[in-house]
CSV table of N, CA, C and O in Angstrom, one decimal:
chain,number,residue,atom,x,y,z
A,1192,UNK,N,-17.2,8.8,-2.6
A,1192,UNK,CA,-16.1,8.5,-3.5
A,1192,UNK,C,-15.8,7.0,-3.6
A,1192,UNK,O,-15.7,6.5,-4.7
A,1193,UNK,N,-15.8,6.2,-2.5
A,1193,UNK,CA,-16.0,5.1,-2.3
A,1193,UNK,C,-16.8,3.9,-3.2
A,1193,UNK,O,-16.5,2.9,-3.9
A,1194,UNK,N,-18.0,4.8,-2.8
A,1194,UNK,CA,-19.0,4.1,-4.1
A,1194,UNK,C,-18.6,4.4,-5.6
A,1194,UNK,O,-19.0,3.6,-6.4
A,1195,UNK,N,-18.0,5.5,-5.9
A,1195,UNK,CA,-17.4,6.0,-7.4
A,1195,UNK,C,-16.7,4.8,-7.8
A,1195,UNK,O,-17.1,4.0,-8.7
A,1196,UNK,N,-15.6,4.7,-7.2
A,1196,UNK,CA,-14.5,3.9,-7.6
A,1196,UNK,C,-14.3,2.4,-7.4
A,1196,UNK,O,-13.4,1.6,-7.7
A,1197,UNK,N,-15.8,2.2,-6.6
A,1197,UNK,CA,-16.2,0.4,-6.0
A,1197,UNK,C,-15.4,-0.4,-7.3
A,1197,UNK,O,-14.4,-1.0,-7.1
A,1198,UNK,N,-15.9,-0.4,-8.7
A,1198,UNK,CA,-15.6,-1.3,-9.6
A,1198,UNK,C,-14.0,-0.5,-10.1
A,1198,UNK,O,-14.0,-0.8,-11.3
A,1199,UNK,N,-13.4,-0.1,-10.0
A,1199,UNK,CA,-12.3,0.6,-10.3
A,1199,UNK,C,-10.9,-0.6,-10.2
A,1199,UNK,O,-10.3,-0.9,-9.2
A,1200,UNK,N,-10.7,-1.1,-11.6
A,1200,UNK,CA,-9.5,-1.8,-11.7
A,1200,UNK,C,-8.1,-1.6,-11.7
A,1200,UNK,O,-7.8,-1.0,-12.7
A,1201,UNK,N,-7.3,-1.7,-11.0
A,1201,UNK,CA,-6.2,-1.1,-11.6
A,1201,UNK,C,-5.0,-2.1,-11.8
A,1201,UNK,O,-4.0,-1.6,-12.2
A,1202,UNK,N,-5.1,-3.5,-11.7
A,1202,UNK,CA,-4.7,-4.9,-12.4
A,1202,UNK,C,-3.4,-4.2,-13.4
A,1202,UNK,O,-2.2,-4.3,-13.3
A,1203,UNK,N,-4.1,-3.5,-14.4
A,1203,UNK,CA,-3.5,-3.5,-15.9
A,1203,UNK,C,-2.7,-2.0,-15.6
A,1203,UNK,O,-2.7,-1.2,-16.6
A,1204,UNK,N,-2.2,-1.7,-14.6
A,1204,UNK,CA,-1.4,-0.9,-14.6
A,1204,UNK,C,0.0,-1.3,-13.9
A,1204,UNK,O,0.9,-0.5,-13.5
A,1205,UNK,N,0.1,-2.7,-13.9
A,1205,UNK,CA,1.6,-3.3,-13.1
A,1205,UNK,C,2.5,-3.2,-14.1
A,1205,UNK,O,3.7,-3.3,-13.8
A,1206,UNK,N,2.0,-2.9,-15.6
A,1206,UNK,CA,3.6,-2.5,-16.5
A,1206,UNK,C,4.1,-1.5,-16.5
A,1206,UNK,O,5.0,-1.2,-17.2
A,1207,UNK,N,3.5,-0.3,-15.4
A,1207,UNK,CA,4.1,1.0,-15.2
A,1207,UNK,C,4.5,1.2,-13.9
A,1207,UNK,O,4.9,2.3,-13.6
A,1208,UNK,N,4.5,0.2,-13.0
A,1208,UNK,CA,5.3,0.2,-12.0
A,1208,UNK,C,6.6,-0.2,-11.5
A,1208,UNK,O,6.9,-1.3,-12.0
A,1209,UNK,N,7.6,0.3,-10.7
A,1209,UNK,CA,8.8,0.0,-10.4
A,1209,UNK,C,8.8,-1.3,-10.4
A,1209,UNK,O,7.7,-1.9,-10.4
A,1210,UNK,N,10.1,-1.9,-10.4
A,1210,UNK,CA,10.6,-3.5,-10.2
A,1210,UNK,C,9.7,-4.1,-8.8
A,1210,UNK,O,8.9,-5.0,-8.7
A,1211,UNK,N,10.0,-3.1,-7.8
A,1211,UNK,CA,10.4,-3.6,-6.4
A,1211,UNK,C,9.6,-2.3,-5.8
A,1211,UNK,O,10.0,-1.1,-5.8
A,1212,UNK,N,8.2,-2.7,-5.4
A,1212,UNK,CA,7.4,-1.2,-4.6
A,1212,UNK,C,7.2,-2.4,-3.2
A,1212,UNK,O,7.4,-3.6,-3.1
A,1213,UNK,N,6.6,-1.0,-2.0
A,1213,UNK,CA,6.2,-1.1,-0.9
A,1213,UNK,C,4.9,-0.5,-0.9
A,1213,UNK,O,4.7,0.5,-1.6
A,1214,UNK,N,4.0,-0.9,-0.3
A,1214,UNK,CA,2.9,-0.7,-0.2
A,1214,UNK,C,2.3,-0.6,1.4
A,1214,UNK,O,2.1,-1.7,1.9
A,1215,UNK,N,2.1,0.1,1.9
A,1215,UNK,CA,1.9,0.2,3.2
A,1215,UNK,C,0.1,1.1,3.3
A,1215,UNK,O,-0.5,2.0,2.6
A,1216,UNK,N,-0.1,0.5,4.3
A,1216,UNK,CA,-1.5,0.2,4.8
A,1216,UNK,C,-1.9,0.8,6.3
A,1216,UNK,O,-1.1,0.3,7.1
A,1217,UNK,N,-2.4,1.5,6.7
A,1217,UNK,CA,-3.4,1.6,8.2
A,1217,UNK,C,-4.5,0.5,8.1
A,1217,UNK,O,-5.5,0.4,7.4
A,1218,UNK,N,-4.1,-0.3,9.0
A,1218,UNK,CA,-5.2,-1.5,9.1
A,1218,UNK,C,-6.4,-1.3,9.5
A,1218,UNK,O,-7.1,-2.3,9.8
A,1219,UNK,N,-6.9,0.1,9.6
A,1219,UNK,CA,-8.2,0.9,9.4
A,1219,UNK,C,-8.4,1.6,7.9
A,1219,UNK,O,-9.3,2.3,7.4
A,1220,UNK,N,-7.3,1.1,7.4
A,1220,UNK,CA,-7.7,1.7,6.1
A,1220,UNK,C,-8.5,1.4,5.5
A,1220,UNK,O,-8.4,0.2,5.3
A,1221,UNK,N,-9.8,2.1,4.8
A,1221,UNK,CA,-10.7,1.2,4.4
A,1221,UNK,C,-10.1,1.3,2.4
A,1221,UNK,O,-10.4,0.1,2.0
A,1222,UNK,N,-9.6,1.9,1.4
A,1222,UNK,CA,-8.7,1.5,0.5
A,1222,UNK,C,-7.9,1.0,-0.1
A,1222,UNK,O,-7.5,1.2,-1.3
A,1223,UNK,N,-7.6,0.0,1.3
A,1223,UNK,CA,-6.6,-0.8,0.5
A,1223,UNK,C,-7.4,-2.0,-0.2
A,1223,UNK,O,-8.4,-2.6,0.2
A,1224,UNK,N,-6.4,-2.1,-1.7
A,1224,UNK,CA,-7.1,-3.5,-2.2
A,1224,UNK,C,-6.8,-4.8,-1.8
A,1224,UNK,O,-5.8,-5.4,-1.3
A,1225,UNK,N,-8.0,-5.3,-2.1
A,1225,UNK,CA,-7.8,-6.7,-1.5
A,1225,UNK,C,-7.0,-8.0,-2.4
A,1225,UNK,O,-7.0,-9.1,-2.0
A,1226,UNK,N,-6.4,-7.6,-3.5
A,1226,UNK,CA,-6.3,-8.3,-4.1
A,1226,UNK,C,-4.7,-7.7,-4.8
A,1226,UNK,O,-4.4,-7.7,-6.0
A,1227,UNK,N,-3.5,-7.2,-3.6
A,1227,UNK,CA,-2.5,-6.6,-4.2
A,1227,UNK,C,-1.6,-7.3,-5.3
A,1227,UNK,O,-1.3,-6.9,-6.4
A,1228,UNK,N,-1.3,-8.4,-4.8
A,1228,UNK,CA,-0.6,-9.3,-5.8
A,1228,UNK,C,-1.2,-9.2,-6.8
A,1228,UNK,O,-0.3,-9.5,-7.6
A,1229,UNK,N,-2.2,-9.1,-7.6
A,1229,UNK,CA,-2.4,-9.1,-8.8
A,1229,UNK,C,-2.1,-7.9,-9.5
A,1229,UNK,O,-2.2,-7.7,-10.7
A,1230,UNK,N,-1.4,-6.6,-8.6
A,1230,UNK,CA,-1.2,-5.2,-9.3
A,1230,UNK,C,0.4,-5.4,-9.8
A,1230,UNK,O,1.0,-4.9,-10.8
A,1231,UNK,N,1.1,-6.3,-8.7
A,1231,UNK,CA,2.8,-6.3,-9.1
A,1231,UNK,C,2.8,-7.4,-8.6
A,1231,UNK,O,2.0,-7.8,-7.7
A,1232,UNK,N,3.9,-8.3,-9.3
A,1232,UNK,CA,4.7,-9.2,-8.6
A,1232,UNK,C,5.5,-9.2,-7.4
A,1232,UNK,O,5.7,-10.1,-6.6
A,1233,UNK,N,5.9,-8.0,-7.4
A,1233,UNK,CA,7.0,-8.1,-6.4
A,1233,UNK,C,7.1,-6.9,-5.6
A,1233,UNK,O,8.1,-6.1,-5.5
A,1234,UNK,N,5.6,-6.8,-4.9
A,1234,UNK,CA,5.0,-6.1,-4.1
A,1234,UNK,C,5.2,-6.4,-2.3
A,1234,UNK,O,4.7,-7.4,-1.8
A,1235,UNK,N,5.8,-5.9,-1.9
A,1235,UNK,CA,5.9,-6.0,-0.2
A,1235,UNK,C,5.1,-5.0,0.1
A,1235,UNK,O,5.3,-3.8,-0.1
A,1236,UNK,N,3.8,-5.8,0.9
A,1236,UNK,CA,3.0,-4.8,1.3
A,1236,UNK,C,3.0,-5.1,3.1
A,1236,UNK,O,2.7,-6.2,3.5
A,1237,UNK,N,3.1,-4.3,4.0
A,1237,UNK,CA,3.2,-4.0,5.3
A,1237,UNK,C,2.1,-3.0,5.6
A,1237,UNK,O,1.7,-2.1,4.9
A,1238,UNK,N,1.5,-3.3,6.9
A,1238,UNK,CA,0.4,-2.8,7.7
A,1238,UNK,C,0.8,-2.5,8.9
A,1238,UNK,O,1.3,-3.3,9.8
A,1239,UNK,N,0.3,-1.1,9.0
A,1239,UNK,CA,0.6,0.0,9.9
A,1239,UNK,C,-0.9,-0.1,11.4
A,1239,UNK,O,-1.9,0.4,11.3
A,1240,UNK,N,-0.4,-0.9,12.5
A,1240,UNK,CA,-1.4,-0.9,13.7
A,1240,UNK,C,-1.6,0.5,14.0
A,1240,UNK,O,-0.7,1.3,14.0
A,1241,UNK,N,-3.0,0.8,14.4
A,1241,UNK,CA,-3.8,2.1,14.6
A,1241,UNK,C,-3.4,2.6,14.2
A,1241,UNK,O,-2.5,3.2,14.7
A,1242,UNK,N,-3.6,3.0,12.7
A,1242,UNK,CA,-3.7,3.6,11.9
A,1242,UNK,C,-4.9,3.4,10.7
A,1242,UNK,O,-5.5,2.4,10.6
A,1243,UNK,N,-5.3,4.9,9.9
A,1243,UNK,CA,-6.0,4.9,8.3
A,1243,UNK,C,-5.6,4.8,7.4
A,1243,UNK,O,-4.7,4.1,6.9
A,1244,UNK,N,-6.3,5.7,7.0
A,1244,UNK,CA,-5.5,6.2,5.3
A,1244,UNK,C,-4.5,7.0,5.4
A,1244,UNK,O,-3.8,7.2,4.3
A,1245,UNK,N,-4.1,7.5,6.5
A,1245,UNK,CA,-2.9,8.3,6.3
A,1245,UNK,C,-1.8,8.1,7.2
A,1245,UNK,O,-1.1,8.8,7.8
A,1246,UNK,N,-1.9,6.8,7.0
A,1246,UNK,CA,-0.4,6.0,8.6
A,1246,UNK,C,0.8,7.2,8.4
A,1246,UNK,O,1.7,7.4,9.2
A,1247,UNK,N,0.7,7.6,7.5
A,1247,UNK,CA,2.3,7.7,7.2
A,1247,UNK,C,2.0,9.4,8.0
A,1247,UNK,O,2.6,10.3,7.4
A,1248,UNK,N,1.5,9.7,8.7
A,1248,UNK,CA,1.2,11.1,9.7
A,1248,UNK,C,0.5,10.4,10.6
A,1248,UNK,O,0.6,11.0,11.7
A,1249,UNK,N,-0.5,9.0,10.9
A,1249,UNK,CA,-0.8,8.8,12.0
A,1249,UNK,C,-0.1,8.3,12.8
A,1249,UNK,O,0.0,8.6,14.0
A,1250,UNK,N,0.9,7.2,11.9
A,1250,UNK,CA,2.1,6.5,12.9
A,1250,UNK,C,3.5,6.7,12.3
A,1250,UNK,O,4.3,5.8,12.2
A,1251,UNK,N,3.7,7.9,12.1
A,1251,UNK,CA,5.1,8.5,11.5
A,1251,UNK,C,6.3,7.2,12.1
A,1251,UNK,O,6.8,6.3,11.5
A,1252,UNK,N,6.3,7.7,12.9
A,1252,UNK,CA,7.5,6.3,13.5
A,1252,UNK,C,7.6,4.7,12.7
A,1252,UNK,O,8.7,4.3,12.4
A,1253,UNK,N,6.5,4.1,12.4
A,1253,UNK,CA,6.4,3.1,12.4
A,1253,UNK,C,6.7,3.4,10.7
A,1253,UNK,O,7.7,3.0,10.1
A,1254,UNK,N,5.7,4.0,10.2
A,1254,UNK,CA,5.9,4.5,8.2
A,1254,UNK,C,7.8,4.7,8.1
A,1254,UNK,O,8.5,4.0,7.6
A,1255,UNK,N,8.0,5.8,8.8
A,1255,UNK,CA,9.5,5.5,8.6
A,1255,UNK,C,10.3,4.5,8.4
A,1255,UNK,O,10.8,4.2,7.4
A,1256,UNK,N,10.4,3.8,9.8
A,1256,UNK,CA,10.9,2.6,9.9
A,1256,UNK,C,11.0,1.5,8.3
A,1256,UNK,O,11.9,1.2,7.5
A,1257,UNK,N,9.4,1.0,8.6
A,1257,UNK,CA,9.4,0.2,7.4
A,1257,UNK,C,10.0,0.7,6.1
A,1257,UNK,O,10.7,0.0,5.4
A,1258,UNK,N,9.7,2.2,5.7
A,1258,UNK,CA,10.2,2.7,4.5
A,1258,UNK,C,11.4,2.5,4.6
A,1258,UNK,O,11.9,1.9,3.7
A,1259,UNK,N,12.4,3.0,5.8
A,1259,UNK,CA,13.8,2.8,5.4
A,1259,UNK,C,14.2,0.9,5.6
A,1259,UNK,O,15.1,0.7,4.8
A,1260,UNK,N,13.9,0.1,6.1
A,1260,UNK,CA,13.8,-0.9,5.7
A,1260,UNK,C,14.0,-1.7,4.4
A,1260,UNK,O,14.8,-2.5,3.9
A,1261,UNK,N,12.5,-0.9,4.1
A,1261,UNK,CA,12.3,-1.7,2.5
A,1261,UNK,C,13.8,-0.9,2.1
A,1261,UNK,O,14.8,-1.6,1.9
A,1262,UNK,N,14.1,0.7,1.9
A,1262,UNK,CA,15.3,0.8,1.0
A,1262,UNK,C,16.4,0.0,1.4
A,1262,UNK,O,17.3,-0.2,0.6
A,1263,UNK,N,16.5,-0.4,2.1
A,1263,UNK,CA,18.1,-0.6,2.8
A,1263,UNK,C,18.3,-2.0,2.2
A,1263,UNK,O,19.4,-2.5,1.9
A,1264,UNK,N,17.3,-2.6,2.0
A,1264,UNK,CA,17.1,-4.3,1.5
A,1264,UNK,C,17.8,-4.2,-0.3
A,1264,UNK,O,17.8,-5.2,-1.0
């Protein structure tokens, strides 16, 4: 799948995104893009230690946290 979606842009989809997103990461994730700021402006993206692609069930505690964070802001 990896190789499917290698050239796979998604730049031209930041006029369909909220004002104000969070973007969170397992710093084993091999998915995340390298180049977020060009999808939104006003992107807060945070990285979840030992964790993948699925922080938000590897490190429940920590996904929470930051999510309620980002709302509370």
């Amino acid at each position: 799948i990896v190789e499917l979606l290698g050239d796979f842009d998604c730049r031209d989809i930041k006029t369909l995104l909220p004002k104000d997103i969070i973007l969170i990461y397992g710093d084993h994730d091999i998915e995340q893009p390298s180049d977020t700021d060009e999808i939104h402006d006003n992107v807060s993206v945070r990285i979840i230690n030992d964790a993948g692609h699925f922080s938000f069930a590897e490190q429940s505690d920590q996904f929470l946290e930051m999510t309620l964070e980002f709302l509370s802001d």
